[in-house]
PDB file of C-alpha atoms and ligand atoms in Angstrom:
ATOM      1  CA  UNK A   1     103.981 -91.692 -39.251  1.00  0.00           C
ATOM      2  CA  UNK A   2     103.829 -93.500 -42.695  1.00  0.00           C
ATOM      3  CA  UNK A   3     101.392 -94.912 -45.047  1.00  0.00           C
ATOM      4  CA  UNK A   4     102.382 -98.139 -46.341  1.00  0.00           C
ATOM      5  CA  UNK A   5     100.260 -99.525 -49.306  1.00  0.00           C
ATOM      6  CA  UNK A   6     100.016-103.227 -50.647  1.00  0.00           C
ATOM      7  CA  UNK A   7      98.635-104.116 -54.055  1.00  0.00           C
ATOM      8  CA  UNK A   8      98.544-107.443 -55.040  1.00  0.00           C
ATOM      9  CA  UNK A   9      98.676-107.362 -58.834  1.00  0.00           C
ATOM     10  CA  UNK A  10      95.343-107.288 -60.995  1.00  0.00           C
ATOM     11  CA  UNK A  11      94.125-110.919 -62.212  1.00  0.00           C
ATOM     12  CA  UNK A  12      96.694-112.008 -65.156  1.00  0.00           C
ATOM     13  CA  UNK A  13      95.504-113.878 -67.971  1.00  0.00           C
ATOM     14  CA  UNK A  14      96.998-117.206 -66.209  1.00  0.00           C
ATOM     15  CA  UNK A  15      95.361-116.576 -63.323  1.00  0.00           C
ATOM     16  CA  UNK A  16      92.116-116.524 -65.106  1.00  0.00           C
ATOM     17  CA  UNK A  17      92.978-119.985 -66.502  1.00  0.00           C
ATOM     18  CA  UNK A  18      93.967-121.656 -62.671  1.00  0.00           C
ATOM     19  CA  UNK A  19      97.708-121.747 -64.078  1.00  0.00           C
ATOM     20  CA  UNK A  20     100.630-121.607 -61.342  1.00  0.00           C
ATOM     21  CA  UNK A  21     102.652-118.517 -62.517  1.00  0.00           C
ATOM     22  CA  UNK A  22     105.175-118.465 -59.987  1.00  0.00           C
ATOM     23  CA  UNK A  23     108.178-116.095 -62.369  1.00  0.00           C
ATOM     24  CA  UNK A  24     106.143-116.482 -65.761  1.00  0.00           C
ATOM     25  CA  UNK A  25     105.865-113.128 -67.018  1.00  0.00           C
ATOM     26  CA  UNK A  26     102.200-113.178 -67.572  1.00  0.00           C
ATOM     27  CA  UNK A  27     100.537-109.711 -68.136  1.00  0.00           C
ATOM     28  CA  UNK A  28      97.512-108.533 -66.720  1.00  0.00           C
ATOM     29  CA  UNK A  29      94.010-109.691 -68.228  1.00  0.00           C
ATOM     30  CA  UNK A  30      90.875-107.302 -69.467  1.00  0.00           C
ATOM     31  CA  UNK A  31      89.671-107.606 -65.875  1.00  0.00           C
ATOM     32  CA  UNK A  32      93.399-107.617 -63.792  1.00  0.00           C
ATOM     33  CA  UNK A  33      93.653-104.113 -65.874  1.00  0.00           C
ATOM     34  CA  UNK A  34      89.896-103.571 -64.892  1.00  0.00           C
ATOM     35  CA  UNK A  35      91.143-103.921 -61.319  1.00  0.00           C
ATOM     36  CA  UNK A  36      93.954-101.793 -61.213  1.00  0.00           C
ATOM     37  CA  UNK A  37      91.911 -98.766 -62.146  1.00  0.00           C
ATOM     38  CA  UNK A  38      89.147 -99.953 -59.499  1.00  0.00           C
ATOM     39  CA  UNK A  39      91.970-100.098 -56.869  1.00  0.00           C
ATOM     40  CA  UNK A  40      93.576 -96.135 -58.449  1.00  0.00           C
ATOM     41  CA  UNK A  41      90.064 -94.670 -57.562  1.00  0.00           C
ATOM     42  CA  UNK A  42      90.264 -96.294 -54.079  1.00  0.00           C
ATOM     43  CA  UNK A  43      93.663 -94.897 -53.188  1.00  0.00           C
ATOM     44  CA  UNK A  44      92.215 -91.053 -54.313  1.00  0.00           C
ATOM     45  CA  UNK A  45      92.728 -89.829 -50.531  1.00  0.00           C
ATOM     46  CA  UNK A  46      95.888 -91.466 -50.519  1.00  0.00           C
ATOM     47  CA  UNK A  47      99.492 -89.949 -51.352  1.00  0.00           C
ATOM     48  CA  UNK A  48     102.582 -92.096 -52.365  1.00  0.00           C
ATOM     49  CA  UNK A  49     106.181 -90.558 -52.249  1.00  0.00           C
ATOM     50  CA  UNK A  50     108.077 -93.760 -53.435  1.00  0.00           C
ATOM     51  CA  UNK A  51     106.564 -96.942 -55.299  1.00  0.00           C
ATOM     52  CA  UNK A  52     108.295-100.287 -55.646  1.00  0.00           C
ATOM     53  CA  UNK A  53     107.139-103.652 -57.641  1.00  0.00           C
ATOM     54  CA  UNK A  54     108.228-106.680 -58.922  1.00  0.00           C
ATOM     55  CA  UNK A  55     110.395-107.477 -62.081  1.00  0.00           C
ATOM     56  CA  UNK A  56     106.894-109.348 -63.370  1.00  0.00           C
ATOM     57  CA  UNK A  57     104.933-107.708 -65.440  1.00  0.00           C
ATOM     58  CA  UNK A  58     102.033-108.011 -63.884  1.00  0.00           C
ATOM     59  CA  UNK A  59     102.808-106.061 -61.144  1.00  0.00           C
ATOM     60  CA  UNK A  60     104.361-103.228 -63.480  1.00  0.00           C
ATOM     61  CA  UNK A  61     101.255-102.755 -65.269  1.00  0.00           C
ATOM     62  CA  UNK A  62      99.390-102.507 -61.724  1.00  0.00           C
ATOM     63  CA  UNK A  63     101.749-100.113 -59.800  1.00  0.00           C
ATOM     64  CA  UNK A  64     101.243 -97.982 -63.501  1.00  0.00           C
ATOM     65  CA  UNK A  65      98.020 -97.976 -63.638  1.00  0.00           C
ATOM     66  CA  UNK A  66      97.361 -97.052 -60.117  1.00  0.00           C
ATOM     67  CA  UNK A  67      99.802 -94.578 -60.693  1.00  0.00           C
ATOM     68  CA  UNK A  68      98.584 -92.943 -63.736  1.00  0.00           C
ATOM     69  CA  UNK A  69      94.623 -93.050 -63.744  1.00  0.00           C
ATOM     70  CA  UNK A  70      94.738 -90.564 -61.499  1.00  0.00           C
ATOM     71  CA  UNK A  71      96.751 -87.223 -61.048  1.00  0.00           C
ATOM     72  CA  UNK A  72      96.103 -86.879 -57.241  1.00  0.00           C
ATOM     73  CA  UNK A  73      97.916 -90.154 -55.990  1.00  0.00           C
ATOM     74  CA  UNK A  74     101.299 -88.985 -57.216  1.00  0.00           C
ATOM     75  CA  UNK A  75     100.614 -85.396 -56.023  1.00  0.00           C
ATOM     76  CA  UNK A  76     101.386 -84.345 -59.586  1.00  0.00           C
ATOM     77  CA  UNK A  77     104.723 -86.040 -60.441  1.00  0.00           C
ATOM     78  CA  UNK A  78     105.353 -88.540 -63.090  1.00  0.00           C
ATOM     79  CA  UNK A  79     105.956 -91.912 -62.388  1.00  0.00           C
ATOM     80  CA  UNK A  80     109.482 -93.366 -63.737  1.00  0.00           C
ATOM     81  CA  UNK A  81     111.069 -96.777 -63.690  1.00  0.00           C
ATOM     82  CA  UNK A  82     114.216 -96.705 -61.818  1.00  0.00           C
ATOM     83  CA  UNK A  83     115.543-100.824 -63.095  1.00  0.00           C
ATOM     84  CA  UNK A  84     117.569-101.874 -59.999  1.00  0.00           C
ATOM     85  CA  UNK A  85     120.558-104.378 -61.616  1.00  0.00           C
ATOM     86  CA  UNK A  86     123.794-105.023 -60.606  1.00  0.00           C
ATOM     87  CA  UNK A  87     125.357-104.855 -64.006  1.00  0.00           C
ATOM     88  CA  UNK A  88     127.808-102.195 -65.279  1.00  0.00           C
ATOM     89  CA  UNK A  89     126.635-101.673 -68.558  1.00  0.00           C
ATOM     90  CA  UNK A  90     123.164-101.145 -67.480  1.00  0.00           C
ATOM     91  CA  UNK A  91     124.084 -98.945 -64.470  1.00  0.00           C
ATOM     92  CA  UNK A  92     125.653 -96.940 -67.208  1.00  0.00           C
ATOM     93  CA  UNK A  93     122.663 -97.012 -69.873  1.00  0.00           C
ATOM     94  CA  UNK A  94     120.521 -96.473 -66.866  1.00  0.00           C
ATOM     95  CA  UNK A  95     121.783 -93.394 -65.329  1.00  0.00           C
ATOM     96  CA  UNK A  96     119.470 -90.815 -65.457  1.00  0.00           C
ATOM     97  CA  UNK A  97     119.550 -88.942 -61.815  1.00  0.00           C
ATOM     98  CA  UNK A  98     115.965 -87.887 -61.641  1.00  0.00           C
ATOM     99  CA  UNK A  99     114.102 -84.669 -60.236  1.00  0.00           C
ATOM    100  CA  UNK A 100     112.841 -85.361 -56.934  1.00  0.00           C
ATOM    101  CA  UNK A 101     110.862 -82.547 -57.070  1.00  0.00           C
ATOM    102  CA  UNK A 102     109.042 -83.771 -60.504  1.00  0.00           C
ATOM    103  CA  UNK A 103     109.146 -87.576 -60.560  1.00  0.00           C
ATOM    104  CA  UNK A 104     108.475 -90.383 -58.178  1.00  0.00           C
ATOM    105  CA  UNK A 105     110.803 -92.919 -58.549  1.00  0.00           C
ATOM    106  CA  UNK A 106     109.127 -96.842 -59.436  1.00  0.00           C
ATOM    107  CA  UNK A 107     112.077 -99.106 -57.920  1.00  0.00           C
ATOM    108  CA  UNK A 108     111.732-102.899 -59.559  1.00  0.00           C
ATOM    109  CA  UNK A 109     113.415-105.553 -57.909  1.00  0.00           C
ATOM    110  CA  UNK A 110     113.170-109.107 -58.102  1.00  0.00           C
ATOM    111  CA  UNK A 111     113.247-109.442 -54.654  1.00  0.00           C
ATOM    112  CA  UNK A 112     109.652-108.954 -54.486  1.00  0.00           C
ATOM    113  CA  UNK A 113     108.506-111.618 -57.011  1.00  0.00           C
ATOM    114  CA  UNK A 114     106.021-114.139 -57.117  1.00  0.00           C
ATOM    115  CA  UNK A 115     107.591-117.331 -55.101  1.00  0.00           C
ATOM    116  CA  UNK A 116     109.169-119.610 -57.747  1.00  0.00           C
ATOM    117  CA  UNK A 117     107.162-122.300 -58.319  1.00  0.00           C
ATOM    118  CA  UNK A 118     109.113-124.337 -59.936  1.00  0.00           C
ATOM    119  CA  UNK A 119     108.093-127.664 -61.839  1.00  0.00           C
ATOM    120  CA  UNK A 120     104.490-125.909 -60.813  1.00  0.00           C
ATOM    121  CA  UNK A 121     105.017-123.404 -63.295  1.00  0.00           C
ATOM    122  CA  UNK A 122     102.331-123.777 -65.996  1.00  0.00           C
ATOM    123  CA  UNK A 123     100.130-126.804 -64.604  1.00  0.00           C
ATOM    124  CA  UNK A 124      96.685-126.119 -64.062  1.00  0.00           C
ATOM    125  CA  UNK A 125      95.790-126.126 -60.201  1.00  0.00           C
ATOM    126  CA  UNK A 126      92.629-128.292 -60.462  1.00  0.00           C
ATOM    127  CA  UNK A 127      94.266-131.079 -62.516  1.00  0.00           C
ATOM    128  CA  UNK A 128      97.585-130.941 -60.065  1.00  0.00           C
ATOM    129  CA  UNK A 129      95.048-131.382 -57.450  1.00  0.00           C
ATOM    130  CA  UNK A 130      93.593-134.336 -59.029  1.00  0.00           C
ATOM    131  CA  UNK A 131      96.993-135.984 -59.270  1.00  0.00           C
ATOM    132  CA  UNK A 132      98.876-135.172 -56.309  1.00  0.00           C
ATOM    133  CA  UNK A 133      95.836-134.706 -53.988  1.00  0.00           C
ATOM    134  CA  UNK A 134      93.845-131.674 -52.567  1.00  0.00           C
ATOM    135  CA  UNK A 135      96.289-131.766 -49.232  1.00  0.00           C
ATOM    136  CA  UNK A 136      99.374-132.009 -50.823  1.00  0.00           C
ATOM    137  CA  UNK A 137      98.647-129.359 -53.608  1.00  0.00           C
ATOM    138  CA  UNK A 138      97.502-127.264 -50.703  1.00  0.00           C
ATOM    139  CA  UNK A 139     100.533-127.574 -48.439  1.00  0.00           C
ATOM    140  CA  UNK A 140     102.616-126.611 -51.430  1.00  0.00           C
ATOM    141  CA  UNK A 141     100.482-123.111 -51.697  1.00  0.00           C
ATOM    142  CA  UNK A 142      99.949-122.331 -48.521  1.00  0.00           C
ATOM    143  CA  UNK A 143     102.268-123.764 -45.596  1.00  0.00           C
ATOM    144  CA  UNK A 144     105.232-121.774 -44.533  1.00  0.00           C
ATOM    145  CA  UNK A 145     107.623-124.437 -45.042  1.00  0.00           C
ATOM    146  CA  UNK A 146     106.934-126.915 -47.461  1.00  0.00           C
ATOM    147  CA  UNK A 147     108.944-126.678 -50.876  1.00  0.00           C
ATOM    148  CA  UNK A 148     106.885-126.927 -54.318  1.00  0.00           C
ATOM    149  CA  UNK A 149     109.015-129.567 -56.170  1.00  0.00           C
ATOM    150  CA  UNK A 150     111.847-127.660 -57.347  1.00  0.00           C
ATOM    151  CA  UNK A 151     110.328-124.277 -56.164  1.00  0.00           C
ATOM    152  CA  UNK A 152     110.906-122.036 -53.241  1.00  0.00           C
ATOM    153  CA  UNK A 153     108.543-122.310 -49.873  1.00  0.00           C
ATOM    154  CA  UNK A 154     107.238-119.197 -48.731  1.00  0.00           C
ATOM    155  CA  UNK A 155     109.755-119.404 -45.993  1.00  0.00           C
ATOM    156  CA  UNK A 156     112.318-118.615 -48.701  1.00  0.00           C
ATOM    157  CA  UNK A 157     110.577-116.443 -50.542  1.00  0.00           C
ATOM    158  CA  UNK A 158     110.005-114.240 -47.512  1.00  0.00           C
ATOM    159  CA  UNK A 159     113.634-114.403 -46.492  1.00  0.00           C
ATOM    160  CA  UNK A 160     114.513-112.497 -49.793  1.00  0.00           C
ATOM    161  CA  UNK A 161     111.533-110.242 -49.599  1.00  0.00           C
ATOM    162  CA  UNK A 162     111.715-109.239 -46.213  1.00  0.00           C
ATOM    163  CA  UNK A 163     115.817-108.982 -46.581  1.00  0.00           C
ATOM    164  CA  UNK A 164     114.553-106.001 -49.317  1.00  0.00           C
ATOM    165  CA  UNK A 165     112.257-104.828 -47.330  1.00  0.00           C
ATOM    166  CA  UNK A 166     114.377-104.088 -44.484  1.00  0.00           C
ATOM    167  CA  UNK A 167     117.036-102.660 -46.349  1.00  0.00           C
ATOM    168  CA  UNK A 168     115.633-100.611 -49.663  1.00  0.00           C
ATOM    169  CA  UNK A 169     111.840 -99.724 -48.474  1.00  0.00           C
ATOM    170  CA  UNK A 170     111.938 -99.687 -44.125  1.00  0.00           C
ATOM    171  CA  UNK A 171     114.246 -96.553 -44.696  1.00  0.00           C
ATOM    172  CA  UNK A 172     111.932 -94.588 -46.628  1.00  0.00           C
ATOM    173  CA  UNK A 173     108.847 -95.246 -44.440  1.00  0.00           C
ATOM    174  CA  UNK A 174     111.265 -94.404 -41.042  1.00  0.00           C
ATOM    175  CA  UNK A 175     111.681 -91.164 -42.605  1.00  0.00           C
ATOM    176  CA  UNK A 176     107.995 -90.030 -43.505  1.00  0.00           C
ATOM    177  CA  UNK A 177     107.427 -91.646 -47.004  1.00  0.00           C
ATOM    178  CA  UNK A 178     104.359 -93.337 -48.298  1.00  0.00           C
ATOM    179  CA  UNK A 179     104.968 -96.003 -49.982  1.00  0.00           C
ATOM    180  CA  UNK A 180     103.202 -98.212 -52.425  1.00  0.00           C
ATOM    181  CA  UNK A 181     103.973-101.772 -53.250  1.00  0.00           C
ATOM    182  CA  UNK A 182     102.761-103.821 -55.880  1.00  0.00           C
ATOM    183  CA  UNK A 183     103.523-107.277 -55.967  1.00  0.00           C
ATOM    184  CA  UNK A 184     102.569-111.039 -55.447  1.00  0.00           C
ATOM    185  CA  UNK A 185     100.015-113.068 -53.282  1.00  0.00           C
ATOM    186  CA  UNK A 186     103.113-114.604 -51.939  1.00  0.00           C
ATOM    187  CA  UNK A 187     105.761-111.909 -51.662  1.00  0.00           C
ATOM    188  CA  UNK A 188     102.796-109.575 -49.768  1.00  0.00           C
ATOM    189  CA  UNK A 189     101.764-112.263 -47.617  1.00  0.00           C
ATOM    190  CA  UNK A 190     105.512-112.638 -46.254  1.00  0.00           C
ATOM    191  CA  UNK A 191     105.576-108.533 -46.015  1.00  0.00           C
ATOM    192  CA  UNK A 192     102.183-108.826 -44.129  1.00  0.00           C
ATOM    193  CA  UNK A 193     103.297-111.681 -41.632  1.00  0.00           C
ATOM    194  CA  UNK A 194     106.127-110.023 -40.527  1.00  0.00           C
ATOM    195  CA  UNK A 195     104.057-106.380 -40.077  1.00  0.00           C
ATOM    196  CA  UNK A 196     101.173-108.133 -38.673  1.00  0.00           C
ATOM    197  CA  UNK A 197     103.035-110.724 -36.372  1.00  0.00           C
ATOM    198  CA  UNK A 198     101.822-113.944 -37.933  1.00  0.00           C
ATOM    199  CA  UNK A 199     103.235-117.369 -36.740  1.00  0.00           C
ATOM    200  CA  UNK A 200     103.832-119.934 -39.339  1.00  0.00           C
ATOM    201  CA  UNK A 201     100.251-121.620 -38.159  1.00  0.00           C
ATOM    202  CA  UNK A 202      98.157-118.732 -38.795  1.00  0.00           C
ATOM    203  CA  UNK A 203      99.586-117.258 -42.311  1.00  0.00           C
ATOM    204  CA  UNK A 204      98.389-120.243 -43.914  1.00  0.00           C
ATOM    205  CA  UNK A 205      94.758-118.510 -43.531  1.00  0.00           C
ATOM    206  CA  UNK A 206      95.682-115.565 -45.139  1.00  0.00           C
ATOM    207  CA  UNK A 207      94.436-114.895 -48.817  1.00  0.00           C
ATOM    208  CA  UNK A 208      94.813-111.730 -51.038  1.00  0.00           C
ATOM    209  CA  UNK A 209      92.492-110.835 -53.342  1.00  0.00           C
ATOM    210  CA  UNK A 210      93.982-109.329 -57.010  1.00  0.00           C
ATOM    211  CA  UNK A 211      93.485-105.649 -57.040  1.00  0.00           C
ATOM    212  CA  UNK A 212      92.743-104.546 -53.562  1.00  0.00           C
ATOM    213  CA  UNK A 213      94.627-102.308 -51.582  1.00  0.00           C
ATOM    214  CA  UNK A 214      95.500-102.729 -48.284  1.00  0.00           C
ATOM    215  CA  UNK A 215      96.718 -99.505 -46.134  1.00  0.00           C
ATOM    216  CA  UNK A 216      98.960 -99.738 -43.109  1.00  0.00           C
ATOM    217  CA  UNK A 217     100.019 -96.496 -41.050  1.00  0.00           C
ATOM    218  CA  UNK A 218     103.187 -97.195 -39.757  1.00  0.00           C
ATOM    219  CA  UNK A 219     104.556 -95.410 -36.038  1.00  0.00           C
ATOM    220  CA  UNK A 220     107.698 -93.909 -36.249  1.00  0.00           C
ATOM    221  CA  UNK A 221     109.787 -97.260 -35.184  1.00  0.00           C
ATOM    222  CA  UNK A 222     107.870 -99.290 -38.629  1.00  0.00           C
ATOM    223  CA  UNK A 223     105.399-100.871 -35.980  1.00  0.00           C
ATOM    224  CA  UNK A 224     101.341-101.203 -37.502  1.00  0.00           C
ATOM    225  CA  UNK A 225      99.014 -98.142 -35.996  1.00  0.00           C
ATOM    226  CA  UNK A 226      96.320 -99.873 -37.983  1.00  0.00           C
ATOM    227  CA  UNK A 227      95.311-101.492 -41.508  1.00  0.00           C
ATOM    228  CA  UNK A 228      92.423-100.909 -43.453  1.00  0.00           C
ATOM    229  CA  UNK A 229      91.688-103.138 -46.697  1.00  0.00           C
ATOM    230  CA  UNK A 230      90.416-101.169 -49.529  1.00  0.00           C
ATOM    231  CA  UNK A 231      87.372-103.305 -50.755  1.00  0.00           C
ATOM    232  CA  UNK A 232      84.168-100.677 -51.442  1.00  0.00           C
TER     233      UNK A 232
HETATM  234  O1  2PG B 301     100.365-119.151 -59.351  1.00  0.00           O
HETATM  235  C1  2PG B 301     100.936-118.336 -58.614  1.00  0.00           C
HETATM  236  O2  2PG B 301     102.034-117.827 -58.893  1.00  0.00           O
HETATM  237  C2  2PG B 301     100.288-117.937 -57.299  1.00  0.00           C
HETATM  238  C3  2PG B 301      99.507-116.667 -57.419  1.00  0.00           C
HETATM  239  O3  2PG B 301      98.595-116.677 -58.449  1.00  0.00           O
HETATM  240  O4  2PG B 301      99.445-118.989 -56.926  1.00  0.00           O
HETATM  241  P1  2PG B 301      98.996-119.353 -55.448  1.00  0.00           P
HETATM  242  O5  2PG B 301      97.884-118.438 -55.086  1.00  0.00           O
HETATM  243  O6  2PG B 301      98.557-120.768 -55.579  1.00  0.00           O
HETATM  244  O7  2PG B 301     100.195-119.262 -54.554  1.00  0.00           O
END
């Protein structure tokens, strides 16, 4: 058995002004930070072996400041960024091999960004709502399958999320790890339709709040044993 640990990212200064972010590397805001020490003190029973985030920003300084508020979460060990890029150079520069027995490994990827939101990027969600209409702005958030204009649906975004999943975190939690993920409202909600079985239909309904943990524990096959959402 394995606990499994989503974070979506504390609020970002463009989220507190209605901006689609999509990959604009916003950082977190006064509050977002706020919320990622709220969300440390909420994971004090909790124990994570392996953490992994997004290339953003955003969900660096989150998985950090979970990770560092608080000596107990890490049982003691430093956090460290292990930079996962398939270039040469910066395999080289990057080498460091770590003590497992000191440090737990941070693994970014950008496999577990934000969906792209392409011409989206930087418009304010109540005016694009105003010009495009309330439906259409809402089908381009929220259905499985509809493309923002030159952006990525969530079905694409979860086919490179959960392809990650499957191959870089599934391991660790198969063999006993807890394991703590900070990322997106979109990249979590294609982690949590796959663990949670959702059809197309009914992960339109589903809404993350910045900042609050949700816990899975995991069987020893990756299948749910139950989820609690970390909100008092
Ligand atoms: O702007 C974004 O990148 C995301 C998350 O803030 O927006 P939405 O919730 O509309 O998918």
């Amino acid at each position: 058995m394995a606990q499994l640990i989503l974070i979506r990212h504390g609020q970002s200064l463009w989220n507190a002004l209605n901006k689609f972010t999509g990959w604009v590397d916003v950082p977190l805001s006064e509050r977002g930070r706020a919320e990622a020490t709220i969300a440390s003190c909420r994971l004090s029973n909790y124990r994570v072996n392996v953490c992994f985030t997004s290339r953003l920003i955003r969900a660096i300084e989150t998985a950090m400041i979970c990770l560092t508020e608080r000596d107990d979460i890490c049982g003691g060990k430093i956090p460290i960024i292990k930079h996962e890029k398939d270039d040469q150079v910066w395999h080289g520069w990057n080498s460091y091999g770590g003590n497992p027995e000191e440090e737990l490994p941070i693994f970014t990827n950008e496999a577990l960004n934000e969906r792209f939101y392409g011409d989206l990027q930087g418009l304010n969600k109540a005016d694009t709502a105003k010009k495009y209409g309330v439906e259409q702005v809402y089908a381009w958030r929220r259905s499985y399958d509809v493309r923002p204009p030159g952006g990525e649906s969530l079905e694409d975004t979860q086919k490179r999320v959960n392809a990650y999943f499957r191959s870089r975190i599934l391991p660790h939690l198969l063999q006993g790890d807890n394991v703590l993920i900070t990322a997106h409202g979109n990249s979590l909600r294609s982690i949590m339709m796959m663990l949670d079985h959702l059809s197309p239909s009914e992960v339109i309904g589903l809404e993350l709040a910045t900042g609050i943990p949700i816990a899975y524990e995991l069987d020893v096959t990756g299948e749910v044993i139950s989820k609690t959402i970390l909100n008092d």
